[in-house]
Short mmCIF file of C-alpha atoms in Angstrom, two decimals:
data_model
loop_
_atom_site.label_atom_id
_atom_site.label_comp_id
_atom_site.label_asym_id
_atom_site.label_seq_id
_atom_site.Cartn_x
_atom_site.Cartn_y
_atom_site.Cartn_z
CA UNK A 511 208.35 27.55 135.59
CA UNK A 512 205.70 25.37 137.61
CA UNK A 513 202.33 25.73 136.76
CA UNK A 514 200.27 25.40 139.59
CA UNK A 515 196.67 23.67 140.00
CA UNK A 516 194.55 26.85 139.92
CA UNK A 517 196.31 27.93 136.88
CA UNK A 518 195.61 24.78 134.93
CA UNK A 519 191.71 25.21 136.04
CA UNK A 520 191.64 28.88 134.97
CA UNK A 521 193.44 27.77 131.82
CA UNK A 522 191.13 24.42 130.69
CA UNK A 523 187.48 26.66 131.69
CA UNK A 524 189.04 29.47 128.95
CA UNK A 525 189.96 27.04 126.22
CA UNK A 526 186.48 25.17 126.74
CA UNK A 527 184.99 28.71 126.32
CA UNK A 528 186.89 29.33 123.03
CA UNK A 529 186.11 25.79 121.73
CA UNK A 530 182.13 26.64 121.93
CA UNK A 531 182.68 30.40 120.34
CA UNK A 532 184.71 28.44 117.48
CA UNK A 533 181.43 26.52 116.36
CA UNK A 534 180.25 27.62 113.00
CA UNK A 535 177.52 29.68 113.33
CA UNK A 536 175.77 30.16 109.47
CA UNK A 537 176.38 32.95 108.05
CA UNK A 538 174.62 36.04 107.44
CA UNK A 539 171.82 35.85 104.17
CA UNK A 540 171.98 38.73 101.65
CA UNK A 541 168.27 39.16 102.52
CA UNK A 542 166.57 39.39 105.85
CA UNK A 543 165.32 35.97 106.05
CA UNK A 544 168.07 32.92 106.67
CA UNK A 545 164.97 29.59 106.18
CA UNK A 546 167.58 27.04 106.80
CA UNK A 547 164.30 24.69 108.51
CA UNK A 548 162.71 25.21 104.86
CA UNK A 549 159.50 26.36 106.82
CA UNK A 550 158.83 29.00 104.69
CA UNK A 551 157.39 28.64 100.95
CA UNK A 552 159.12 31.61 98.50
CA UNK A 553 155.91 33.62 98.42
CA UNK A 554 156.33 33.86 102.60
CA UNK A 555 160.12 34.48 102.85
CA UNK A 556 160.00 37.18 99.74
CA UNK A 557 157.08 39.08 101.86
CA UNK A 558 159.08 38.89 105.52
CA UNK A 559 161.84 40.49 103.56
CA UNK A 560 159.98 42.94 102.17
CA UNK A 561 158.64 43.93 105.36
CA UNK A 562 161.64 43.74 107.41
CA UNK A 563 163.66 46.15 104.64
CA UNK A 564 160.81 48.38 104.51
CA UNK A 565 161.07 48.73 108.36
CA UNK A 566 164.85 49.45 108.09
CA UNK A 567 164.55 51.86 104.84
CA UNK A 568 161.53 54.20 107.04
CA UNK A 569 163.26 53.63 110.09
CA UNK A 570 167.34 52.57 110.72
CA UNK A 571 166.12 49.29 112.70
CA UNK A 572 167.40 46.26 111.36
CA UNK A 573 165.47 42.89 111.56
CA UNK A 574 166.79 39.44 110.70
CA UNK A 575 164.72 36.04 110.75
CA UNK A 576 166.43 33.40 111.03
CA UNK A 577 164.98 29.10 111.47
CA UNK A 578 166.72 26.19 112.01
CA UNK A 579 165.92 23.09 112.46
CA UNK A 580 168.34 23.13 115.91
CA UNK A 581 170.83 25.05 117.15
CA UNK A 582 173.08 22.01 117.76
CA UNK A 583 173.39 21.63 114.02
CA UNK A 584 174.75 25.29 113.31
CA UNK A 585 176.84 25.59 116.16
CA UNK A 586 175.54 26.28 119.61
CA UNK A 587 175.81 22.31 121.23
CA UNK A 588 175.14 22.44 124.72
CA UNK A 589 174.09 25.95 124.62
CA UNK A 590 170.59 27.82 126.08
CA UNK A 591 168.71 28.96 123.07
CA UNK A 592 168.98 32.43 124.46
CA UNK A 593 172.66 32.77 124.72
CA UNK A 594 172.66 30.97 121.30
CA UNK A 595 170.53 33.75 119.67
CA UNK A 596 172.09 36.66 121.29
CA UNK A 597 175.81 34.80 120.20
CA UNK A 598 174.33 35.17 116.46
CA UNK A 599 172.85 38.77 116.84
CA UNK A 600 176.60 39.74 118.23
CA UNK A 601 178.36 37.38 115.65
CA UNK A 602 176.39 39.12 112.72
CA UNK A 603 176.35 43.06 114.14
CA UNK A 604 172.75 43.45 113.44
CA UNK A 605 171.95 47.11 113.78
CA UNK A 606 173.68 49.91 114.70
CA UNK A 607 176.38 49.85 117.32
CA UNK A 608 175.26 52.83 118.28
CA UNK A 609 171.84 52.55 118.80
CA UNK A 610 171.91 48.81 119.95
CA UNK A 611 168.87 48.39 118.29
CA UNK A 612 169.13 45.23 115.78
CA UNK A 613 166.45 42.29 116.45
CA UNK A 614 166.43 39.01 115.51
CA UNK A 615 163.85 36.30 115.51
CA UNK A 616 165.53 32.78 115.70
CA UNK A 617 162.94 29.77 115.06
CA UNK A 618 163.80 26.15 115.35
CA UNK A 619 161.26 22.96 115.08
CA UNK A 620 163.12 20.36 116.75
CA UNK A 621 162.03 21.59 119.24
CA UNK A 622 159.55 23.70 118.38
CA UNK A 623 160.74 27.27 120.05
CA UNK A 624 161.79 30.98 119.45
CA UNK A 625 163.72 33.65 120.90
CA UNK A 626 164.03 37.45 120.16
CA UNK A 627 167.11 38.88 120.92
#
């Protein structure tokens, strides 16, 4: 069989796409605050979690914070912030599938920026 020159193109673009969705993304915190900047003294990240698992107790949504320092360091080189943040809400099924309704709040300082997806 002779591969042809579209079929090679087709074939490199998909196994450039898989190479980006194999970067390690962190993983998921047992609370709902993932401070991998450090940006956030204990008394700070213990009240955020409070709040956010209050919200989800009185009302299903679930809320994760996450900040980084960059996204290049935990897996999303080369990639928009936005796609990088909705990539991690996906990767970590916040919410219910049902409802679509998880949210999460990605910080980094380097540079300084946020997203809600």
């Amino acid at each position: 069989m002779t591969l042809r020159p579209p079929f090679l193109a087709v074939l490199c673009f998909l196994m450039s796409g898989l190479a980006a969705a194999a970067q390690d993304l962190p993983a998921p915190s047992d609370s709902h605050v993932l401070d991998l900047a450090e940006v956030l003294d204990a008394t700070a990240e213990a009240r955020i979690d409070r709040i956010l698992a209050e919200t989800e107790d009185n009302t299903g949504v679930v809320m994760e914070v996450v900040t980084l320092t960059d996204i290049a360091s935990h897996g999303g080189a080369g990639e928009r912030m936005e796609d990088y943040a909705g990539r991690l809400l996906q990767s970590w099924a916040i919410g219910s599938p049902d409802r679509n309704d998880g949210i999460l709040i990605l910080v980094t300082t380097d540079p300084a920026d946020a997203r809600i997806a």
